Short mmCIF file of C-alpha atoms in Angstrom, two decimals:
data_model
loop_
_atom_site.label_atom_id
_atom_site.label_comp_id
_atom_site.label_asym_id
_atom_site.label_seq_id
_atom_site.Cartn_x
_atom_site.Cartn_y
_atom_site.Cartn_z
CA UNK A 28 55.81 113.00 -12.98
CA UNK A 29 52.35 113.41 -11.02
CA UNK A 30 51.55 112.05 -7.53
CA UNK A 31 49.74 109.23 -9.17
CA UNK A 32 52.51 106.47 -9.37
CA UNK A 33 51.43 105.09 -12.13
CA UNK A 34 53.78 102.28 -13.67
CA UNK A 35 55.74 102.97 -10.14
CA UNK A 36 57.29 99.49 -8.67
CA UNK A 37 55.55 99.23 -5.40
CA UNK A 38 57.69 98.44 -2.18
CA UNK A 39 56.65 98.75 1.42
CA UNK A 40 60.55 100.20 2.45
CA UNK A 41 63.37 102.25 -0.32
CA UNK A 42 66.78 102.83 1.59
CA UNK A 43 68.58 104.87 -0.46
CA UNK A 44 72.39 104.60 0.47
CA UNK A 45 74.61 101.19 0.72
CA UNK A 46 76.97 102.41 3.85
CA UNK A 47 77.12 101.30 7.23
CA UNK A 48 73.90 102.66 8.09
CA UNK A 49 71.89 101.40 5.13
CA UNK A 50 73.50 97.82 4.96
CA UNK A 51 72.49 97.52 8.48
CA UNK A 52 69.18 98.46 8.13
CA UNK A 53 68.68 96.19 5.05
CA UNK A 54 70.16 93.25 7.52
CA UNK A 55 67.48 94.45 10.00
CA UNK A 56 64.09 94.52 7.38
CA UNK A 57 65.45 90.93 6.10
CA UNK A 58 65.02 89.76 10.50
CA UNK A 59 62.01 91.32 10.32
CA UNK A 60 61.01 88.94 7.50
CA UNK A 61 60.80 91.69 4.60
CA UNK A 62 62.17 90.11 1.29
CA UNK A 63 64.92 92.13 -1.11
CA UNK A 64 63.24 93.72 -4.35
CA UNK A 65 60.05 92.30 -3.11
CA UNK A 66 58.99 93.96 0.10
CA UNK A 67 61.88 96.31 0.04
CA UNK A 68 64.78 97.87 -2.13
CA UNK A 69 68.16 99.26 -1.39
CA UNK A 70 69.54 101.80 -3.74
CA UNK A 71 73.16 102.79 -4.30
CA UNK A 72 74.35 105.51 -6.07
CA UNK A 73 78.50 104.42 -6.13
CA UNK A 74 79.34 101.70 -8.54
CA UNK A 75 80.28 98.93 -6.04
CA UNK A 76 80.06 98.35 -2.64
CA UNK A 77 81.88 99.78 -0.07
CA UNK A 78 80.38 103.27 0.82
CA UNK A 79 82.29 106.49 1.52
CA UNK A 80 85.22 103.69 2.13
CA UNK A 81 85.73 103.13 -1.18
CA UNK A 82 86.93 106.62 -2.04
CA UNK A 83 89.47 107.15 0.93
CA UNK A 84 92.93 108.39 0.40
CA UNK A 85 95.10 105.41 -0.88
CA UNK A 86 97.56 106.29 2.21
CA UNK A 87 94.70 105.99 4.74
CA UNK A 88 95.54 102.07 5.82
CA UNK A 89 92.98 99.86 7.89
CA UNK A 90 95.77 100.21 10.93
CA UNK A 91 95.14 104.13 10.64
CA UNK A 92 91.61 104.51 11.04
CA UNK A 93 90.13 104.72 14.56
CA UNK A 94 88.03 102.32 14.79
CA UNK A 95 84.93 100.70 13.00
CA UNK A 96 82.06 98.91 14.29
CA UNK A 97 81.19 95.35 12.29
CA UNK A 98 78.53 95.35 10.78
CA UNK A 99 75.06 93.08 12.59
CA UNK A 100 75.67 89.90 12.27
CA UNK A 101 79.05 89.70 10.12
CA UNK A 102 82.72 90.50 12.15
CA UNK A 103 84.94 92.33 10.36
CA UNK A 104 88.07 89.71 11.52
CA UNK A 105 91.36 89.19 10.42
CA UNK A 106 91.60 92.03 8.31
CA UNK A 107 95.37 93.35 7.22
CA UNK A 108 96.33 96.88 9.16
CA UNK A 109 98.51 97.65 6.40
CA UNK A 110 96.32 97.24 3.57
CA UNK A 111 94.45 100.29 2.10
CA UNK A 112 90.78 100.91 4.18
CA UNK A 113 89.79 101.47 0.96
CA UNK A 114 90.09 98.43 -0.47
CA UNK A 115 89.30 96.19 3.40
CA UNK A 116 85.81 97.79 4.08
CA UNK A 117 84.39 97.39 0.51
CA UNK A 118 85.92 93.64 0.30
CA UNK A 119 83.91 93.37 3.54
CA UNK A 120 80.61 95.23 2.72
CA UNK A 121 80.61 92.98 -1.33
CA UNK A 122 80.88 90.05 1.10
CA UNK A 123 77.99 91.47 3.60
CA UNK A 124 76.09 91.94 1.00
CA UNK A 125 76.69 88.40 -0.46
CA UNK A 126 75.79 86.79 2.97
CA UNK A 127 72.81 88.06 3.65
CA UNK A 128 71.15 88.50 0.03
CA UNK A 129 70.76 92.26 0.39
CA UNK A 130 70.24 92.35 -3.71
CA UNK A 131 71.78 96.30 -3.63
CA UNK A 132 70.82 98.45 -6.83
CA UNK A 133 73.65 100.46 -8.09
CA UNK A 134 74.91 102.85 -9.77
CA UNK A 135 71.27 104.39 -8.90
CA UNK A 136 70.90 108.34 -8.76
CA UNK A 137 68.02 109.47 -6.42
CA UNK A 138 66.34 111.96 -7.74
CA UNK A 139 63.41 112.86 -6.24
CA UNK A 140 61.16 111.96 -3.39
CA UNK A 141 57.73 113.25 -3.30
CA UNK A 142 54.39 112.80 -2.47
CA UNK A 143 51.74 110.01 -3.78
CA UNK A 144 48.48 108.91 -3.05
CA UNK A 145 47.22 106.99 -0.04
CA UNK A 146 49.82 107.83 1.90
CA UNK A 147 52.48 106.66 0.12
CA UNK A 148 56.17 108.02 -1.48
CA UNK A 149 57.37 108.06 -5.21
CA UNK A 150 61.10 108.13 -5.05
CA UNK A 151 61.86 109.11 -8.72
CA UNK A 152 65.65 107.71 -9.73
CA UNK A 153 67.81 107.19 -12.92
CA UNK A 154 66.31 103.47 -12.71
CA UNK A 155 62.49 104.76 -12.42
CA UNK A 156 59.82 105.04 -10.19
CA UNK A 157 59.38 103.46 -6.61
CA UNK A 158 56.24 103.56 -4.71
CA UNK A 159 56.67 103.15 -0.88
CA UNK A 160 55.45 103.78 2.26
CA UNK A 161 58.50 104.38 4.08
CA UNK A 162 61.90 105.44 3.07
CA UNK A 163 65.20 105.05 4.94
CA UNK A 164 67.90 107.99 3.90
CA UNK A 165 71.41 106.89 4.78
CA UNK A 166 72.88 109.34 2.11
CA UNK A 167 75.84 109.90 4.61
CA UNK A 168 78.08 112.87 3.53
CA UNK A 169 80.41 112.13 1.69
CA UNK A 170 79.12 113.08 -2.08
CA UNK A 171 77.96 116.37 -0.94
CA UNK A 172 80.74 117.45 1.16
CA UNK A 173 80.55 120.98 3.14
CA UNK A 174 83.18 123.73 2.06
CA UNK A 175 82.78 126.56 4.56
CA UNK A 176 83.39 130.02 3.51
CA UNK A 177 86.17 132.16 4.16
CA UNK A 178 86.75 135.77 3.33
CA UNK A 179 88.89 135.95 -0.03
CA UNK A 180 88.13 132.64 -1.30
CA UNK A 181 87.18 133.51 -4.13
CA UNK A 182 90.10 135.19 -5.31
CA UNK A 183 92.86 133.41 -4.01
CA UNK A 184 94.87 131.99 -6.99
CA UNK A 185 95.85 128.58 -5.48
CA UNK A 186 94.16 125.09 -5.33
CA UNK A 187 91.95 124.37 -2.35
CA UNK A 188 90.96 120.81 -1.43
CA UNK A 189 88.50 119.20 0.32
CA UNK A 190 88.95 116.04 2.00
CA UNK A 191 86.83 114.24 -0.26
CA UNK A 192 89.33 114.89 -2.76
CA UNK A 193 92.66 114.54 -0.98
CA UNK A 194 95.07 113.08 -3.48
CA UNK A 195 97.99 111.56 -1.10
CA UNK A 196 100.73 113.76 0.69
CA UNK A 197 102.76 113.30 -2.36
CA UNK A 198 100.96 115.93 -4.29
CA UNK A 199 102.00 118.99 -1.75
CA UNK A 200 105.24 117.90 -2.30
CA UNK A 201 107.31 121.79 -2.01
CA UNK A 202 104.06 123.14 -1.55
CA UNK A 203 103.34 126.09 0.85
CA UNK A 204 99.84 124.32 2.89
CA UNK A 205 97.72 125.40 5.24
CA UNK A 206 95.37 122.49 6.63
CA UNK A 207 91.92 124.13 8.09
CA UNK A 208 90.42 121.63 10.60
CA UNK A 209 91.06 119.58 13.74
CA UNK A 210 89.34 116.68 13.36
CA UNK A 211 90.44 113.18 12.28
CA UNK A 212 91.28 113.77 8.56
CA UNK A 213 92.97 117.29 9.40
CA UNK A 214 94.91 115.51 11.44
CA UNK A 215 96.37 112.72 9.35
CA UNK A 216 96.67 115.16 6.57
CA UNK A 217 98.71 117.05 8.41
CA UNK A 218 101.32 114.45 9.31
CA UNK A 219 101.46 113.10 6.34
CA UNK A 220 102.03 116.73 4.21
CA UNK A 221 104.29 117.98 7.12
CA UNK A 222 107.06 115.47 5.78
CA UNK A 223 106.90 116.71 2.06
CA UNK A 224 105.67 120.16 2.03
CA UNK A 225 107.79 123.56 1.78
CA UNK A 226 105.53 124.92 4.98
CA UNK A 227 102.73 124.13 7.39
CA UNK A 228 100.32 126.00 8.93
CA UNK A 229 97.47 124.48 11.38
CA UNK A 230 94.32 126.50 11.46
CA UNK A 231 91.85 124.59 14.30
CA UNK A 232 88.32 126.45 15.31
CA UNK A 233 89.22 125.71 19.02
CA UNK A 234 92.74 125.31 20.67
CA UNK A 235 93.91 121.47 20.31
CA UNK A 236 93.97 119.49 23.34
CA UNK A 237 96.52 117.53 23.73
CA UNK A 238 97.13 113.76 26.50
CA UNK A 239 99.29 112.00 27.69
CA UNK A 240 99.32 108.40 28.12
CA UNK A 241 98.18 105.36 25.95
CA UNK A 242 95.15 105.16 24.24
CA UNK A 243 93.50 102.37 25.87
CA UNK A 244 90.32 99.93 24.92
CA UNK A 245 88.51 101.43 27.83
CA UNK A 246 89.37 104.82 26.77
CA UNK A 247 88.24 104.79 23.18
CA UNK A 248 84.82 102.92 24.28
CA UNK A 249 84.16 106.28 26.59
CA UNK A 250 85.30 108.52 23.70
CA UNK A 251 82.64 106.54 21.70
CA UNK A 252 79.70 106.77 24.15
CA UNK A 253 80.85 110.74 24.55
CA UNK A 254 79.77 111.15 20.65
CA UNK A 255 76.48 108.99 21.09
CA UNK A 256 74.98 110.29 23.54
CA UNK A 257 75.21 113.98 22.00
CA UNK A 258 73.57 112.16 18.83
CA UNK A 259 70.74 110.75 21.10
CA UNK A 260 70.23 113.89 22.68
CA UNK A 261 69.65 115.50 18.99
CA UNK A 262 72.80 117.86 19.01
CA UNK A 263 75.50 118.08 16.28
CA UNK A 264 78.02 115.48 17.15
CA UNK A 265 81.88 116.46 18.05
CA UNK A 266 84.37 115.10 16.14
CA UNK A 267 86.23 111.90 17.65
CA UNK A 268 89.45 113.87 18.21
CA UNK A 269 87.57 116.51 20.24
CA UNK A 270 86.61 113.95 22.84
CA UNK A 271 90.01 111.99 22.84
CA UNK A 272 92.26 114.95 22.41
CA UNK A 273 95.63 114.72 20.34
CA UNK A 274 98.68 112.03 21.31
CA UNK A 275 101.69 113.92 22.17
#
């Protein structure tokens, strides 16, 4: 493909990604008075809505997760704590898109992004060719998730998991586990395997911290602003249990 664009679809915005952050920004274009598909596009690459959400851990319930902001202009009310997150958020995100005509493309591979002429981006995908003059990436994570390296992983004969492909605690049933992390997910994946599995080990970068007390309203909006601001500031964001610390 050259820099040329030719028989490119011309847009003025791509966002490529359907989650949180790309739904919202779609919701914010359509304010400004940009039009779906004809002043911008949104491109998905999961077959339906519902973002990283539609690929959590069948276990994970709505009542578990720790908290998720509605989306602008659309509450997320009403919804059943017991019911799978994965099947709440995308019910809510099919009917977000619905509402406010969002017209998401999907399943759409990115492939490419590069420069044109005049200023302008060709973002080359499985669908073709867009020519805009801004993109918005709100990839998220979760497709390309991060496996650190640890000394012997290579050779070690057993099955290692990411989080992105954790398959219920029933799986680990007997098993000897060791869960590396101490954030959210570690967490809950350790209480869940701790019931079924042979052994448990807890391997944590930093010491957990553990508190006392209930976790209030007030408490969790802190926690919250504790994480933004580090984002604002342009540093790495701590997970959520490093600012709230561990129930006892």
């Amino acid at each position: 493909m050259n820099n040329t664009g030719v028989n490119a679809r011309e847009v003025d915005v791509v966002v490529v990604g359907a989650g949180q952050a790309g739904l919202s920004a779609a919701y914010h274009l359509r304010r400004t008075g940009f039009e779906p598909e004809r002043d911008f596009i949104v491109l998905d690459h999961a077959p339906r809505p519902g973002g990283a959400w539609q690929f959590r851990w069948p276990s994970l319930t709505y009542g578990k997760v720790h908290g998720m902001h509605s989306l602008p202009g659309m509450d997320l009310t009403d919804a059943d704590p017991d019911r799978p997150s994965s099947e709440v958020v995308p019910e809510y995100f099919a009917a977000y898109e619905r509402a406010f005509d969002l017209r998401v493309r999907r399943p759409v591979d990115v492939r490419a992004v590069r420069e044109g002429t005049e200023g302008r981006l060709l973002v080359e995908t499985g669908a073709g060719t867009w020519s805009t003059r801004a993109l918005i990436n709100a990839t998220g994570t979760w497709d390309r998730p991060f496996w650190p390296h640890y000394p012997g992983q290579e050779t070690f004969r057993g099955r290692q998991l990411h989080t992105a492909q954790y398959p219920g605690p029933e799986w680990f049933a007997g098993r000897r586990v060791v869960v590396v992390g101490g954030g959210a997910s570690g967490t809950q994946h350790l209480m869940e395997i701790a019931g079924r599995a042979a052994e448990t080990t807890w391997v944590t970068r930093r010491p957990p911290v553990f508190r006392e007390g209930p976790f209030t309203e007030e408490f969790g909006r802190a926690a919250v602003a504790l994480v933004e601001e580090r984002v604002r500031q342009g540093l790495v964001p701590r997970s959520v249990v490093s600012v709230t610390g561990l129930p006892l």
